XYZ file of C-alpha atoms in Angstrom:
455
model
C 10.767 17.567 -31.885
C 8.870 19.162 -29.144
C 8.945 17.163 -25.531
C 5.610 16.000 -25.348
C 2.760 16.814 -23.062
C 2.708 13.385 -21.155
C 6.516 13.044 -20.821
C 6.485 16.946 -19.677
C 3.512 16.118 -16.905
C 5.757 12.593 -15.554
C 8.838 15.068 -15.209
C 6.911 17.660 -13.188
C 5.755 14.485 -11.025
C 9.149 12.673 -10.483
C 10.774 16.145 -9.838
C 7.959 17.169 -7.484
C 8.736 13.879 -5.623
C 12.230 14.465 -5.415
C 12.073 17.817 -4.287
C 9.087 17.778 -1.916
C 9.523 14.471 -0.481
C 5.453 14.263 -1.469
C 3.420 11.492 -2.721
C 3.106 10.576 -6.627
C -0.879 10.106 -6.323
C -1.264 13.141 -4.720
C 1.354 15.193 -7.255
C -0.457 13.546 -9.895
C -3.567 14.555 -9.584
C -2.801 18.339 -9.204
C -0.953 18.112 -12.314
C -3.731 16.766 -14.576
C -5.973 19.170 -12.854
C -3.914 21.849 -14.143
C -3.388 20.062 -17.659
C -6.998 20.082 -19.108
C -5.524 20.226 -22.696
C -4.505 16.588 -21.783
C -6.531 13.875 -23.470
C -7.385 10.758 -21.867
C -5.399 8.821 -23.861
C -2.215 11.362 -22.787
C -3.083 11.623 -19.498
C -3.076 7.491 -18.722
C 0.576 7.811 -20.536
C 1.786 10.635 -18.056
C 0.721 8.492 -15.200
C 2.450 5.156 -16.264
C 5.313 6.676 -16.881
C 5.356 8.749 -13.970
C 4.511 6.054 -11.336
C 6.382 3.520 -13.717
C 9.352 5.786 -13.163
C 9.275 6.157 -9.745
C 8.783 2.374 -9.228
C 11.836 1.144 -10.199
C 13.909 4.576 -9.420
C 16.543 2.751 -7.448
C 17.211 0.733 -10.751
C 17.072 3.595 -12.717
C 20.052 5.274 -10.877
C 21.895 2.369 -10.775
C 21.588 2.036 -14.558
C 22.751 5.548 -15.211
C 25.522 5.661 -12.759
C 27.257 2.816 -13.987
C 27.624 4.604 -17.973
C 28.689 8.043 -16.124
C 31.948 8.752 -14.932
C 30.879 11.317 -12.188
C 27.122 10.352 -12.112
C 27.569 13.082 -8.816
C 28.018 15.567 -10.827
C 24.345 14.966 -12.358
C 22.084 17.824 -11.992
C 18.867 17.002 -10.227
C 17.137 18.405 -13.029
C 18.901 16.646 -15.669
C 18.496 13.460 -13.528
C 15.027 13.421 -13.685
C 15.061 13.289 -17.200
C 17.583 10.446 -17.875
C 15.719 8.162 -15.064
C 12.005 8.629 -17.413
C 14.046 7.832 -20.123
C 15.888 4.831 -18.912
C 12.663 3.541 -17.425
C 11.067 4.133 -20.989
C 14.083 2.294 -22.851
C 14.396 -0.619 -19.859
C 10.614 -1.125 -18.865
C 8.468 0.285 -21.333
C 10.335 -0.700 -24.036
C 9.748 2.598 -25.786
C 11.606 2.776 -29.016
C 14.997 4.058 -28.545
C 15.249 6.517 -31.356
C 12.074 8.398 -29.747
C 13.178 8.068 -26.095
C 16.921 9.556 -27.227
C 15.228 12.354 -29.013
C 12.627 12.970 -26.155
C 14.988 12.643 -23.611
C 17.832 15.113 -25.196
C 14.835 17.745 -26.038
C 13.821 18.079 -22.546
C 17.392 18.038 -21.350
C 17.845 21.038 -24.263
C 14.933 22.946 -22.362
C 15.919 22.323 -18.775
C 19.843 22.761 -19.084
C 20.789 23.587 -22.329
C 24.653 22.963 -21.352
C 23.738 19.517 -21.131
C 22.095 18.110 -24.623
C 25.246 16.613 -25.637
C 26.237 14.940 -22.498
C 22.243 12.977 -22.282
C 22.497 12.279 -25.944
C 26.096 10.540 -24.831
C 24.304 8.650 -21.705
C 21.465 7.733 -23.306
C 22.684 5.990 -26.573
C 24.809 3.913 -24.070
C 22.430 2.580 -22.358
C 19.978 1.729 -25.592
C 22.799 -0.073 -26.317
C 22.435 -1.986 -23.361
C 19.018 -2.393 -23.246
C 18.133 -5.498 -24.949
C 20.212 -7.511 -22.915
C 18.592 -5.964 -19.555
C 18.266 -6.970 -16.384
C 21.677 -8.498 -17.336
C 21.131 -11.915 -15.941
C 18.436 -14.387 -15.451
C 15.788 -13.479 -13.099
C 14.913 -17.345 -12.663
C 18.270 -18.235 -11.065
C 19.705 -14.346 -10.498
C 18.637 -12.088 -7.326
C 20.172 -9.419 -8.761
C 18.526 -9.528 -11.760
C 15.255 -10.380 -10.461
C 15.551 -7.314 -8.402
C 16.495 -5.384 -11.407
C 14.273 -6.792 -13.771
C 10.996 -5.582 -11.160
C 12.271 -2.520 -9.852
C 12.681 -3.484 -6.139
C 15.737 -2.470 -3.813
C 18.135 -5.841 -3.634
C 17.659 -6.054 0.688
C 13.506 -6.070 -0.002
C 13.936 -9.093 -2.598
C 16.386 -10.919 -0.173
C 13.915 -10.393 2.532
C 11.008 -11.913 0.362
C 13.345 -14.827 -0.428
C 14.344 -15.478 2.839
C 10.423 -16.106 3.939
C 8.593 -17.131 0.294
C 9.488 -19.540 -2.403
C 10.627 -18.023 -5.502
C 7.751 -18.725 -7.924
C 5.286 -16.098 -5.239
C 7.952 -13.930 -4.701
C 8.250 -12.958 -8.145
C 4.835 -12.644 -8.556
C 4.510 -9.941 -5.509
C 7.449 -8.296 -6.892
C 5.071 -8.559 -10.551
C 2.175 -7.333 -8.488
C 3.591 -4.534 -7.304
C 4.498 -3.021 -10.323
C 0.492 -3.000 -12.065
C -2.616 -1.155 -10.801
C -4.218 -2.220 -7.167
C -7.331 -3.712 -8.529
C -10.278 -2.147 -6.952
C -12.660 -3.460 -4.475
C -15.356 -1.455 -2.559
C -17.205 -2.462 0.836
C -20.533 -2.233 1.124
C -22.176 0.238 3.612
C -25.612 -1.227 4.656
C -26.203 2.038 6.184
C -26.654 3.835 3.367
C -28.678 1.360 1.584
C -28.976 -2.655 0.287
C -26.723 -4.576 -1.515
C -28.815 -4.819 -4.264
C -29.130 -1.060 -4.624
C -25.095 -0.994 -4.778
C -24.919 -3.158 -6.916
C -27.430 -1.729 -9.304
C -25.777 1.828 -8.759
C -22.263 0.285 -9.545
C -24.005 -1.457 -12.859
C -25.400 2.003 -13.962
C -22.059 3.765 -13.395
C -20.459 1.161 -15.984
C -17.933 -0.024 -13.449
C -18.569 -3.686 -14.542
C -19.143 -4.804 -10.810
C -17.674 -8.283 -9.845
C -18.489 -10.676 -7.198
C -15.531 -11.772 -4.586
C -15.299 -14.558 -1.808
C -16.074 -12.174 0.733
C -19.707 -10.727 1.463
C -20.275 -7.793 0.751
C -17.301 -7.114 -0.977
C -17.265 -6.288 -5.053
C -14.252 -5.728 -7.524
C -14.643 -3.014 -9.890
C -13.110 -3.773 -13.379
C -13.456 -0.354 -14.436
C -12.133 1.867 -11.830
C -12.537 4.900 -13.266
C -15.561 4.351 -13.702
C -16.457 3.400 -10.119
C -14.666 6.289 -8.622
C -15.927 8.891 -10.307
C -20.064 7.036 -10.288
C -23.076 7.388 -8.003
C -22.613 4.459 -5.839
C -19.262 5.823 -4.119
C -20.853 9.446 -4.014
C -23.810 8.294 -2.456
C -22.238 7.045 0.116
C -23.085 3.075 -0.882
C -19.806 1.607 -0.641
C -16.025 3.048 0.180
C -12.757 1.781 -1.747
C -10.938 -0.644 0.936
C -9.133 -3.333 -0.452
C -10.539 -6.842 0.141
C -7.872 -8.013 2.723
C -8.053 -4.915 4.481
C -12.539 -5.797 4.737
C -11.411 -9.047 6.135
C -9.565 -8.211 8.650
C -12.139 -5.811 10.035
C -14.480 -7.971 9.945
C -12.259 -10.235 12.527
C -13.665 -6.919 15.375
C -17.496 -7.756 15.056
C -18.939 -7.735 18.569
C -22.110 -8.498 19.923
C -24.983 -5.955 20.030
C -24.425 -3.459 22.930
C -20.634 -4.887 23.176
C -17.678 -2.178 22.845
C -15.268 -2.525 19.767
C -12.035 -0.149 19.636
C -10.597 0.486 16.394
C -6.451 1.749 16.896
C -5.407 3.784 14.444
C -8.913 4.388 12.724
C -7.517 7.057 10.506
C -10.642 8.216 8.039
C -12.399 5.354 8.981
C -12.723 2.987 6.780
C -12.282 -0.486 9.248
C -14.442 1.481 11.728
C -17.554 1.736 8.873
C -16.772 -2.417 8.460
C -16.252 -3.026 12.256
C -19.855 -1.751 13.028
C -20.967 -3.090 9.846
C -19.974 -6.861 10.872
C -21.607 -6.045 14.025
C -24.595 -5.171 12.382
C -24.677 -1.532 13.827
C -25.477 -2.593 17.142
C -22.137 -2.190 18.575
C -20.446 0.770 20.373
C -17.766 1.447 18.815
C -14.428 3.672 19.300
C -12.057 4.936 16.968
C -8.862 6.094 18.296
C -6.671 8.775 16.549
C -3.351 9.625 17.538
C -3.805 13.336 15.700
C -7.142 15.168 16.261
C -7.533 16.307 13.069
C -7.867 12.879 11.735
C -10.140 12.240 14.261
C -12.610 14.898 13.601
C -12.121 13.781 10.017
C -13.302 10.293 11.112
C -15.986 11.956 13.260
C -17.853 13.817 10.340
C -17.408 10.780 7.572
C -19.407 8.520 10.013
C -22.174 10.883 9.907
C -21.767 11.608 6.223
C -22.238 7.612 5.693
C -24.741 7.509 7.975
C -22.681 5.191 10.147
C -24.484 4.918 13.778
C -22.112 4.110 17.259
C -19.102 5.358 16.608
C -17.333 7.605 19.035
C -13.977 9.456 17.969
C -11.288 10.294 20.298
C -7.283 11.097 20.468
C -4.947 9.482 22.067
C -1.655 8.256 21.460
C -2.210 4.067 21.575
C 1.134 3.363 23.124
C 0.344 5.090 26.058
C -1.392 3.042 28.102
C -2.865 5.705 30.761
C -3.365 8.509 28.488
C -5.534 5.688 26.421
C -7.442 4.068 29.082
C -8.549 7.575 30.318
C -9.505 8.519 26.714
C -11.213 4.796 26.054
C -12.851 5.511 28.685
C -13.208 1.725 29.767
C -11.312 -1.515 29.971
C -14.315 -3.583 29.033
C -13.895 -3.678 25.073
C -14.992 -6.947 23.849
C -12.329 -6.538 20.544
C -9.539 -4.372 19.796
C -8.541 -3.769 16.182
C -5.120 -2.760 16.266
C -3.756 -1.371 12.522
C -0.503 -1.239 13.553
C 2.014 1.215 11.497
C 3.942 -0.633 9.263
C 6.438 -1.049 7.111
C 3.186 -1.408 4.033
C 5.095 -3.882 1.778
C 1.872 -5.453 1.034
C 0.424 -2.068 -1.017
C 3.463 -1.163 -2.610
C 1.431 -1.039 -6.050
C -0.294 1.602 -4.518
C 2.572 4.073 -3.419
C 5.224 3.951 -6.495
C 8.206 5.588 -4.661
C 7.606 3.955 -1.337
C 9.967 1.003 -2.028
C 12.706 3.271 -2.112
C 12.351 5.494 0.859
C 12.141 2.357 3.172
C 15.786 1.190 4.778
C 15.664 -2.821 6.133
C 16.340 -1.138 9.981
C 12.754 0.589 9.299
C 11.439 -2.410 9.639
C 12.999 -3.613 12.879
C 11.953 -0.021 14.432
C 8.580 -0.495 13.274
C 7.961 -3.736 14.778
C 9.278 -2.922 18.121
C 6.337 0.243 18.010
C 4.195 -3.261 17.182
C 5.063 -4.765 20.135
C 4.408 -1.439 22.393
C 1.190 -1.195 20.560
C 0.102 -4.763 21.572
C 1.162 -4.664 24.964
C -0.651 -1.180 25.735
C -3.845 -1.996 23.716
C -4.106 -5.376 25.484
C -5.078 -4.149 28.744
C -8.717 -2.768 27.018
C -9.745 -6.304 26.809
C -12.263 -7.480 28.840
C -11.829 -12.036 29.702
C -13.101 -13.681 26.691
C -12.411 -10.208 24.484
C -9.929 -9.905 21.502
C -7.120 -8.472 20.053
C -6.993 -8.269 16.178
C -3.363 -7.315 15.238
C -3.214 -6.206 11.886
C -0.609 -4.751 9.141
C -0.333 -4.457 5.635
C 2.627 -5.600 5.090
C 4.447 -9.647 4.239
C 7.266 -9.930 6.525
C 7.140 -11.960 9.696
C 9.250 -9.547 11.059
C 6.780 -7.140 11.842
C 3.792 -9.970 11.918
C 4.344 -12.853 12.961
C 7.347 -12.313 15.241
C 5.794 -9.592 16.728
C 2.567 -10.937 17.907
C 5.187 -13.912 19.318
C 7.330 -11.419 20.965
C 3.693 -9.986 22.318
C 2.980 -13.701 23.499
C 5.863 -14.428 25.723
C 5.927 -11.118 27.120
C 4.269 -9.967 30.859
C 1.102 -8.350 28.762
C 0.701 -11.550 26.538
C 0.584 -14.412 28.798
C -3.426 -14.427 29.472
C -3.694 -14.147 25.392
C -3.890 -17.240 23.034
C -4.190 -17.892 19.775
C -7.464 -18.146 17.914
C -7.197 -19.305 14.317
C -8.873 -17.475 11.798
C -10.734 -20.121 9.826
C -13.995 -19.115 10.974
C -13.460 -15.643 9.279
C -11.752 -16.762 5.760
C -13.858 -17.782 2.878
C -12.790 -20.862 1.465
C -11.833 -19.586 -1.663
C -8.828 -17.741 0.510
C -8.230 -20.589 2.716
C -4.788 -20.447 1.174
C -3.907 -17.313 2.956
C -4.307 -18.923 6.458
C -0.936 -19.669 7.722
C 0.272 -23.032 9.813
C 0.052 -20.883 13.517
C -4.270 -19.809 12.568
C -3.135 -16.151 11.522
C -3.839 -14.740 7.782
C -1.372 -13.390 5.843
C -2.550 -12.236 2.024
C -0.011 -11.513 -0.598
C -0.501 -9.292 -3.331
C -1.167 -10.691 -6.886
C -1.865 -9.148 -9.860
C -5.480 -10.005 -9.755
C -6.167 -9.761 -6.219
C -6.063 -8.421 -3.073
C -3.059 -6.664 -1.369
C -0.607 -7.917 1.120
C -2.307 -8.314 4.482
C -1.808 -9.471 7.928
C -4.042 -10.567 10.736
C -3.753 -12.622 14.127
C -7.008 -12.586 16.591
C -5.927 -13.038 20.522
C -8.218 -14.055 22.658
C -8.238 -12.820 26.687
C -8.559 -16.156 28.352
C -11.322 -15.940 31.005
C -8.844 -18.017 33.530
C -4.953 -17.219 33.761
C -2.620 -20.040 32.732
């Protein structure tokens, strides 16, 4: 028996990981590109096991270690071929005699030394397997952990802040496909024609709360149609269009937008504003911000201005603002991104809990700097995508009681929320999304008003 084509395409990814230190998506896609002998039916396979794989790799290892005597003495190459077949026997629930026979084959090919040693392993743990994750998720953190493929720390963290019952449906969430929404660009056409462009594509378009905001239930579909070629509508998750649309200013007013990357708030920002605004996107690398540049004029976005600067400089960015007049400030801080974790499979387990501590002190620099572009009366959106008050809500306190912070308050986002989403508005008037399986990622927002008078 032959290794087959999908399994041998979900190796190549989980060793290019490994190796490179690169991202699944990106892996993936050169792979099948180079794999046109794959059918469609072969090539969804290689992807859930490849991204399945990489999900829950921490588990994986932990698994395999504990049946080896010297799991050190793995090779990396042998490795990679026990963790896709442990994830197959412990989360696909492929049938052992196939995944033993797989597994040893591709061991066979890749170290031949080795066959009898994997054949060893992997009976073991099909042995172990129907008993697995070896506790009861319900009552166990451990197991909980285990049985969703998240490092231990991230579940504690989640349980420290969320009641059980949503916890385990994040940690759920995370492991299926993002579902995906698209924003509408008005500059590049009506609503109606997206939506009649999305129906002819076949990508079964679906209202949502938000306005101008529709879920695709057939992503393929969507991605590869008219409507996103065109220019119509861009994929941005709908937490991530609700938080832009938090930066809408007045006609003629300025709007900055930190950390604009390729764009994407910056399109919704001047959207919201109904193109009328002036708007700024700041980059701190110049190649993303000639990116950004040529993308607005691609969609036909009008107002936007694209400049470098690094945002925790406060000089270097009020020269290259140009102004400390802005009416809002979107700030999308970096961050930890425990709220899309569905949408990076290995990401889980490349983050350490001090990351996050690190990352929220940049917050907290960010706010401070970016707060002295705001005109009286202007605002400060602080946004992440991640769920931990660590970097959200604790920062924009921190931000609060700070020199910088003390002519900010508060302004509850109510007005901005549909009410269909009114449960994501937290006690203090920020929003703070959490990823489900049939909705929107993990998202963060608090608007911060200059006050016109100090306190």
């Amino acid at each position: 028996m032959s290794v087959s084509s999908a399994r041998a395409v979900a190796l190549a990814v989980i060793a290019g990981a490994r190796q490179r230190d690169a991202w699944s998506h990106e892996l993936m896609s050169a792979a099948l590109t180079r794999r046109t002998d794959l059918t469609r039916q072969d090539a969804a396979f290689a992807t859930r096991l490849a991204y399945g794989t990489l999900q829950t790799l921490g588990v994986l290892d932990e698994v395999i270690d504990s049946h080896v005597p010297r799991p050190q003495d793995i090779q990396p190459k042998v490795r990679d071929i026990l963790q896709l077949a442990v994830y197959e026997l412990l989360f696909a629930r492929t049938s052992s005699h196939v995944v033993v026979h797989q597994g040893v084959e591709a061991v066979k090919k890749a170290t031949p030394y080795a066959a009898g040693f994997a054949n060893a392993v992997l009976r073991k743990i099909a042995e172990d397997a129907p008993t697995f994750p070896w506790g009861d998720p319900a009552a166990d953190d451990t197991a909980l952990a285990r049985a969703t493929g998240h490092p231990r720390w991230l579940v504690d963290a989640l349980l420290e802040q969320y009641e059980r019952d949503v916890v385990t449906e994040m940690l759920h969430a995370d492991n299926e496909p993002a579902p995906l929404y698209v924003a509408h660009n008005p500059f590049a056409g009506t609503f109606d024609d997206l939506r009649d462009a999305l129906l002819a594509d076949g990508a079964s378009p679906e209202p949502t709360p938000l306005e101008g905001c529709i879920r695709c239930r057939d992503a393929a579909a969507a991605v590869t149609g008219t409507a996103l070629s065109s220019g119509l509508c861009i994929v941005v998750d709908a937490g991530a269009q609700l938080v832009a649309r938090m930066a809408s200013v007045p006609p003629g007013d300025i709007a900055v937008d930190i950390g604009a990357g390729r764009g994407g708030k910056t399109l919704l920002v001047q959207a919201a504003s109904g193109g009328k605004g002036n708007v700024i996107a700041v980059d701190v690398h110049d190649y993303k911000a000639q990116v950004l540049a040529a993308r607005m004029r691609e969609l036909q976005v009008p107002g936007v201005r694209a400049v470098v600067a690094d945002a925790t400089d406060v000089r270097a960015l009020r020269e290259a603002i140009g102004t400390s007049e802005a009416q809002a400030v979107l700030v999308d801080a970096p961050c930890s991104g425990l709220g899309t974790l569905r949408r990076a499979p290995e990401k889980r387990w490349r983050l350490e809990r001090e990351d996050l501590a690190k990352l929220a002190t940049l917050g907290r620099e960010l706010l401070a700097a970016v707060s002295t572009l705001v005109r009286p009366g202007g605002v400060v959106v602080y946004s992440t995508c991640t769920v931990l008050a660590m970097e959200n809500e604790d920062v924009v306190r921190a931000f609060l009681g700070s020199t910088p912070g003390r002519g900010f308050e508060v302004c509850d986002v109510g007005e901005h929320v549909p009410d269909a989403w009114s449960g994501f508005r937290t006690g203090e008037g920020f929003f703070q999304s959490v990823p489900t399986v049939d909705g929107p990622d993990g998202h963060f927002a608090a608007v911060l008003r200059r006050q016109t008078t100090s306190r």
